[in-house]
Short mmCIF file of C-alpha atoms in Angstrom, two decimals:
data_model
loop_
_atom_site.label_atom_id
_atom_site.label_comp_id
_atom_site.label_asym_id
_atom_site.label_seq_id
_atom_site.Cartn_x
_atom_site.Cartn_y
_atom_site.Cartn_z
CA UNK A 8 -0.33 -0.17 0.22
CA UNK A 9 2.89 2.21 0.70
CA UNK A 10 4.31 2.17 -2.82
CA UNK A 11 0.30 2.30 -4.38
CA UNK A 12 -1.33 5.58 -5.85
CA UNK A 13 -4.24 5.25 -3.92
CA UNK A 14 -5.88 7.24 -6.78
CA UNK A 15 -5.39 4.20 -9.06
CA UNK A 16 -7.70 2.58 -6.99
CA UNK A 17 -10.41 5.04 -7.82
CA UNK A 18 -9.29 5.23 -11.35
CA UNK A 19 -9.55 1.26 -11.73
CA UNK A 20 -13.04 1.03 -9.98
CA UNK A 21 -14.58 3.70 -12.18
CA UNK A 22 -13.10 1.72 -15.20
CA UNK A 23 -14.41 -1.55 -13.86
CA UNK A 24 -18.23 -0.11 -13.28
CA UNK A 25 -17.92 1.63 -16.35
CA UNK A 26 -16.74 -1.17 -18.73
CA UNK A 27 -14.97 1.92 -20.62
CA UNK A 28 -12.07 3.84 -20.68
CA UNK A 29 -13.57 6.98 -22.13
CA UNK A 30 -16.73 6.68 -20.23
CA UNK A 31 -15.03 6.62 -17.12
CA UNK A 32 -12.60 9.48 -18.18
CA UNK A 33 -15.92 11.65 -18.65
CA UNK A 34 -17.14 10.05 -15.22
CA UNK A 35 -13.98 11.35 -13.70
CA UNK A 36 -13.64 14.65 -15.47
CA UNK A 37 -10.14 13.63 -16.70
CA UNK A 38 -8.89 13.16 -20.03
CA UNK A 39 -9.25 10.22 -22.00
CA UNK A 40 -5.15 9.98 -22.36
CA UNK A 41 -4.90 10.63 -18.51
CA UNK A 42 -7.17 7.61 -17.92
CA UNK A 43 -5.32 5.53 -20.30
CA UNK A 44 -1.79 6.33 -18.75
CA UNK A 45 -3.03 5.38 -15.20
CA UNK A 46 -3.96 2.32 -16.47
CA UNK A 47 -0.64 1.87 -17.63
CA UNK A 48 0.77 2.31 -14.29
CA UNK A 49 -1.88 -0.05 -12.64
CA UNK A 50 -0.57 -2.72 -15.36
CA UNK A 51 3.06 -2.25 -14.82
CA UNK A 52 2.63 -1.76 -10.55
CA UNK A 53 0.11 -4.78 -10.22
CA UNK A 54 1.42 -7.00 -13.16
CA UNK A 55 -1.60 -7.60 -14.77
CA UNK A 56 -2.99 -6.53 -18.14
CA UNK A 57 -5.92 -5.54 -16.50
CA UNK A 58 -8.09 -5.11 -19.59
CA UNK A 59 -8.42 -6.60 -23.03
CA UNK A 60 -9.98 -5.01 -25.70
CA UNK A 61 -13.43 -6.85 -26.24
CA UNK A 62 -15.01 -5.30 -29.63
CA UNK A 63 -15.26 -1.90 -28.72
CA UNK A 64 -15.34 -1.90 -25.25
CA UNK A 65 -13.05 -3.88 -23.14
CA UNK A 66 -13.23 -6.81 -20.99
CA UNK A 67 -11.66 -7.41 -17.69
CA UNK A 68 -9.11 -10.01 -16.78
CA UNK A 69 -10.12 -12.38 -14.29
CA UNK A 70 -7.12 -10.81 -11.80
CA UNK A 71 -8.75 -7.26 -12.27
CA UNK A 72 -12.29 -9.14 -11.11
CA UNK A 73 -10.86 -10.56 -7.83
CA UNK A 74 -9.30 -7.20 -7.21
CA UNK A 75 -12.26 -5.39 -7.88
CA UNK A 76 -14.47 -7.60 -5.81
CA UNK A 77 -12.09 -6.95 -3.02
CA UNK A 78 -11.87 -2.70 -3.11
CA UNK A 79 -14.87 -2.14 -4.46
CA UNK A 80 -17.24 -1.84 -1.53
CA UNK A 81 -14.73 -0.39 0.91
CA UNK A 82 -14.30 2.60 -1.35
CA UNK A 83 -18.03 3.08 -1.40
CA UNK A 84 -18.13 3.30 2.17
CA UNK A 85 -15.34 5.86 1.90
CA UNK A 86 -16.68 7.82 -0.64
CA UNK A 87 -20.25 7.54 1.20
CA UNK A 88 -18.60 8.78 4.64
CA UNK A 89 -17.10 11.74 2.74
CA UNK A 90 -19.86 12.78 1.05
CA UNK A 91 -22.48 12.29 3.21
CA UNK A 92 -21.15 14.99 5.77
CA UNK A 93 -21.44 17.64 3.14
CA UNK A 94 -24.41 16.88 1.53
CA UNK A 95 -27.32 19.53 1.70
CA UNK A 96 -30.48 19.08 -0.93
CA UNK A 97 -30.78 23.00 -0.42
CA UNK A 98 -27.60 23.86 -2.31
CA UNK A 99 -27.19 20.75 -4.51
CA UNK A 100 -27.34 22.12 -8.25
CA UNK A 101 -26.82 18.98 -10.16
CA UNK A 102 -28.91 17.95 -13.02
CA UNK A 103 -30.22 14.35 -13.57
CA UNK A 104 -31.77 12.36 -15.85
CA UNK A 105 -34.84 10.22 -15.69
CA UNK A 106 -35.64 7.74 -18.11
CA UNK A 107 -40.04 7.27 -18.01
CA UNK A 108 -42.45 7.65 -20.42
CA UNK A 109 -44.79 10.77 -20.58
CA UNK A 110 -47.36 8.45 -19.02
CA UNK A 111 -45.12 8.07 -15.62
CA UNK A 112 -43.87 11.89 -15.82
CA UNK A 113 -47.74 13.15 -15.81
CA UNK A 114 -48.10 11.71 -12.32
CA UNK A 115 -44.51 11.98 -11.06
CA UNK A 116 -43.32 15.24 -12.64
CA UNK A 117 -45.83 17.57 -10.67
CA UNK A 118 -45.70 16.07 -7.27
CA UNK A 119 -41.56 15.89 -7.30
CA UNK A 120 -41.26 19.17 -8.35
CA UNK A 121 -43.11 20.52 -5.51
CA UNK A 122 -40.72 18.94 -3.42
CA UNK A 123 -37.75 20.60 -5.10
CA UNK A 124 -38.81 23.40 -5.55
CA UNK A 125 -39.10 23.33 -1.58
CA UNK A 126 -36.28 21.32 -0.26
CA UNK A 127 -33.96 21.43 -3.59
CA UNK A 128 -34.45 24.31 -5.47
CA UNK A 129 -31.22 24.10 -7.42
CA UNK A 130 -31.46 20.82 -8.49
CA UNK A 131 -32.20 20.10 -12.51
CA UNK A 132 -34.95 16.93 -13.26
CA UNK A 133 -34.42 16.38 -16.80
CA UNK A 134 -36.76 13.57 -18.41
CA UNK A 135 -35.24 11.45 -20.92
CA UNK A 136 -37.34 9.35 -23.46
CA UNK A 137 -37.72 5.63 -22.12
CA UNK A 138 -36.62 3.69 -25.19
CA UNK A 139 -37.84 0.23 -23.70
CA UNK A 140 -34.44 -0.63 -23.17
CA UNK A 141 -33.66 0.73 -19.93
CA UNK A 142 -30.44 -1.46 -18.88
CA UNK A 143 -28.82 0.03 -22.25
CA UNK A 144 -29.42 3.70 -20.74
CA UNK A 145 -28.01 2.79 -17.50
CA UNK A 146 -24.98 0.94 -18.62
CA UNK A 147 -24.08 4.01 -21.22
CA UNK A 148 -24.71 6.57 -18.96
CA UNK A 149 -27.71 7.75 -20.84
CA UNK A 150 -29.52 8.02 -17.73
CA UNK A 151 -28.99 8.19 -14.04
CA UNK A 152 -32.04 6.42 -13.49
CA UNK A 153 -34.58 4.74 -15.31
CA UNK A 154 -38.44 4.66 -13.84
CA UNK A 155 -40.62 1.94 -15.89
CA UNK A 156 -40.80 -1.55 -16.88
CA UNK A 157 -36.93 -3.05 -16.60
CA UNK A 158 -36.39 -6.40 -17.90
CA UNK A 159 -33.20 -8.27 -16.87
CA UNK A 160 -30.74 -7.96 -14.56
CA UNK A 161 -27.06 -6.77 -14.48
CA UNK A 162 -24.19 -7.14 -11.66
CA UNK A 163 -23.79 -3.26 -11.92
CA UNK A 164 -27.55 -2.21 -11.95
CA UNK A 165 -29.56 -2.08 -9.02
CA UNK A 166 -33.27 -2.53 -9.32
CA UNK A 167 -36.49 -1.24 -6.65
CA UNK A 168 -39.61 -2.29 -7.51
CA UNK A 169 -42.35 0.58 -7.21
CA UNK A 170 -45.91 -0.65 -8.10
CA UNK A 171 -47.59 -2.89 -11.28
CA UNK A 172 -49.12 -1.43 -13.63
CA UNK A 173 -52.83 -2.88 -13.88
CA UNK A 174 -54.50 -2.38 -17.05
CA UNK A 175 -57.86 -0.82 -18.13
CA UNK A 176 -59.71 -0.17 -21.64
CA UNK A 177 -60.84 2.88 -22.06
CA UNK A 178 -62.98 4.79 -24.13
CA UNK A 179 -64.91 7.74 -24.74
CA UNK A 180 -68.05 8.46 -22.49
CA UNK A 181 -69.73 8.89 -25.93
CA UNK A 182 -68.57 5.33 -27.45
CA UNK A 183 -71.14 3.26 -28.45
CA UNK A 184 -69.91 0.39 -25.88
CA UNK A 185 -70.08 2.73 -23.08
CA UNK A 186 -72.78 1.57 -21.37
CA UNK A 187 -72.86 -1.82 -21.76
CA UNK A 188 -70.53 -4.73 -20.64
CA UNK A 189 -67.40 -5.03 -22.94
CA UNK A 190 -67.82 -9.06 -24.34
CA UNK A 191 -64.74 -10.42 -25.55
CA UNK A 192 -66.74 -10.68 -28.88
CA UNK A 193 -67.18 -6.56 -28.51
CA UNK A 194 -63.62 -5.54 -27.81
CA UNK A 195 -62.30 -7.83 -30.73
CA UNK A 196 -64.98 -6.35 -33.18
CA UNK A 197 -63.69 -2.41 -31.82
CA UNK A 198 -61.69 -0.34 -33.55
CA UNK A 199 -58.45 -0.11 -31.43
CA UNK A 200 -55.81 2.48 -30.40
CA UNK A 201 -52.78 1.45 -29.90
CA UNK A 202 -50.07 3.55 -27.91
CA UNK A 203 -46.35 2.11 -29.12
CA UNK A 204 -43.26 3.48 -28.32
CA UNK A 205 -41.35 1.91 -30.33
CA UNK A 206 -43.45 2.16 -33.48
CA UNK A 207 -44.35 -1.02 -33.57
CA UNK A 208 -48.05 -1.78 -34.13
CA UNK A 209 -48.45 -4.73 -32.21
CA UNK A 210 -48.63 -4.90 -28.20
CA UNK A 211 -48.79 -6.93 -25.17
CA UNK A 212 -52.74 -7.54 -25.99
CA UNK A 213 -51.77 -8.46 -29.57
CA UNK A 214 -49.22 -11.19 -28.44
CA UNK A 215 -51.80 -12.72 -26.05
CA UNK A 216 -54.63 -12.56 -28.72
CA UNK A 217 -51.97 -14.30 -31.28
CA UNK A 218 -51.50 -17.16 -28.68
CA UNK A 219 -55.43 -18.07 -29.06
CA UNK A 220 -55.63 -17.66 -32.59
CA UNK A 221 -57.59 -13.72 -32.39
CA UNK A 222 -56.75 -10.79 -33.68
CA UNK A 223 -57.77 -6.86 -33.42
CA UNK A 224 -57.97 -4.05 -35.95
CA UNK A 225 -55.09 -1.32 -34.23
CA UNK A 226 -57.24 1.62 -36.09
CA UNK A 227 -54.32 3.69 -35.23
CA UNK A 228 -51.33 4.17 -33.20
CA UNK A 229 -49.49 7.11 -31.49
CA UNK A 230 -46.24 7.35 -29.75
CA UNK A 231 -47.03 8.85 -26.29
CA UNK A 232 -49.83 8.33 -23.41
CA UNK A 233 -50.62 11.94 -24.16
CA UNK A 234 -51.54 11.76 -27.46
CA UNK A 235 -53.73 8.85 -26.60
CA UNK A 236 -55.44 10.29 -23.95
CA UNK A 237 -56.04 13.49 -26.04
CA UNK A 238 -57.82 11.36 -29.00
CA UNK A 239 -59.73 9.20 -27.25
CA UNK A 240 -62.40 11.66 -25.84
CA UNK A 241 -63.31 12.77 -29.40
CA UNK A 242 -63.27 9.30 -31.33
CA UNK A 243 -64.93 5.75 -31.00
CA UNK A 244 -61.34 4.03 -30.51
CA UNK A 245 -60.86 1.47 -27.31
CA UNK A 246 -57.51 1.61 -26.30
CA UNK A 247 -56.06 -0.68 -23.51
CA UNK A 248 -54.02 1.36 -21.05
CA UNK A 249 -52.18 1.32 -17.80
CA UNK A 250 -54.57 2.69 -14.82
CA UNK A 251 -51.82 5.17 -13.45
CA UNK A 252 -51.99 6.98 -17.16
CA UNK A 253 -55.88 6.93 -17.20
CA UNK A 254 -56.76 7.44 -13.73
CA UNK A 255 -57.35 11.42 -13.28
CA UNK A 256 -58.90 11.30 -16.93
CA UNK A 257 -61.31 8.58 -15.85
CA UNK A 258 -62.41 10.36 -12.72
CA UNK A 259 -62.85 13.83 -14.67
CA UNK A 260 -65.51 12.12 -16.94
CA UNK A 261 -63.82 12.56 -19.81
CA UNK A 262 -63.00 8.41 -20.60
CA UNK A 263 -64.80 5.40 -19.40
CA UNK A 264 -62.73 2.18 -17.69
CA UNK A 265 -63.61 -1.24 -18.16
CA UNK A 266 -62.25 -4.38 -17.13
CA UNK A 267 -60.69 -5.67 -20.09
CA UNK A 268 -62.32 -9.42 -21.29
CA UNK A 269 -59.44 -11.17 -21.44
CA UNK A 270 -56.79 -11.74 -18.82
CA UNK A 271 -53.94 -8.97 -18.82
CA UNK A 272 -51.12 -9.81 -16.41
CA UNK A 273 -50.09 -6.28 -14.25
CA UNK A 274 -46.74 -5.02 -15.47
CA UNK A 275 -44.31 -4.24 -12.45
CA UNK A 276 -42.65 -0.82 -12.83
CA UNK A 277 -39.03 -0.11 -11.01
CA UNK A 278 -36.44 2.15 -10.36
CA UNK A 279 -33.09 1.30 -11.57
CA UNK A 280 -29.97 2.90 -11.56
CA UNK A 281 -26.36 2.62 -12.09
CA UNK A 282 -23.72 0.96 -9.66
CA UNK A 283 -21.89 3.99 -10.28
CA UNK A 284 -24.94 6.19 -8.74
CA UNK A 285 -25.41 3.58 -5.98
CA UNK A 286 -23.88 5.73 -2.58
CA UNK A 287 -24.11 8.88 -3.99
CA UNK A 288 -26.07 11.40 -1.46
CA UNK A 289 -27.60 13.42 -4.34
CA UNK A 290 -29.23 10.22 -6.26
CA UNK A 291 -29.96 8.59 -2.58
CA UNK A 292 -31.93 11.55 -1.64
CA UNK A 293 -34.06 11.37 -5.30
CA UNK A 294 -34.51 7.83 -5.08
CA UNK A 295 -35.85 8.33 -1.04
CA UNK A 296 -38.29 11.32 -2.37
CA UNK A 297 -39.59 8.87 -5.81
CA UNK A 298 -39.99 6.09 -3.40
CA UNK A 299 -42.28 8.34 -0.85
CA UNK A 300 -44.27 9.94 -3.29
CA UNK A 301 -45.58 6.30 -4.46
CA UNK A 302 -46.36 5.16 -0.94
CA UNK A 303 -48.29 8.52 -0.08
CA UNK A 304 -50.43 7.64 -3.38
CA UNK A 305 -51.46 3.91 -3.49
CA UNK A 306 -55.23 5.36 -4.88
CA UNK A 307 -52.99 5.90 -8.12
CA UNK A 308 -52.17 2.41 -8.75
CA UNK A 309 -55.13 0.06 -8.21
CA UNK A 310 -57.94 0.66 -10.73
CA UNK A 311 -61.44 0.88 -8.93
CA UNK A 312 -63.59 -2.60 -8.69
CA UNK A 313 -66.70 -0.93 -9.96
CA UNK A 314 -65.76 -0.17 -13.64
CA UNK A 315 -68.83 1.43 -15.79
#
């Protein structure tokens, strides 16, 4: 230890988290040549190649994996202890990027803004589009946090379950089906609107119908929940959407919600973040605020039992 530059451990830890020298340089506010030079010193001092080129990225050697397993947690503890002393949300002036859909933002953003105006007035929160692959957005540092359906797992990514999206069928109050039970036959014969973030004109419902040898007519698609909520009240379209997205519009009387005539499993919605942000005080504070907002509004996530 006496002969080891402890800065090398910090740089090594960041490279292991990012799996990229250039990404580590950005995180550390260093130039890429400076980080590359540090890697050369590590290799000489620790007598191992440490990182091997793997396509466009790098792959750690077994020796690097073993070293990281020993030093990563102690470095996190030290970093947390030092940063926690100075952290005050009222003076935090960072910008954090959260990947989410516009439907999620409609619920979270007003409530979160009310809190930041009071507790962290200098904090900038930027919503970035959730592209359906939150894992890639976190690993490539395109987002600091993902708040949506999160599939898969990765040793560098943390997940926290927030709630389940329960699906309902919604339509205009003047829709031909609004005042009668929604049968499977009526559902299949209706003209449907699909919210597709990817542009694909097939969704979870269509996959389920195809497995049963059935199909429905997708008469229109939109690429945002806000567009669907503007379109539905003035059309004869039927749309299957998560209850949290439509709850306020249904309660206002603009739309009628009905139980879908086929069983649609609720989708788990999670908060996910990269290991690089796990111990950062501001991001821990933000995650706590989001969890508290969800905990305070359970009615937002469970549809009523007495559908129209």
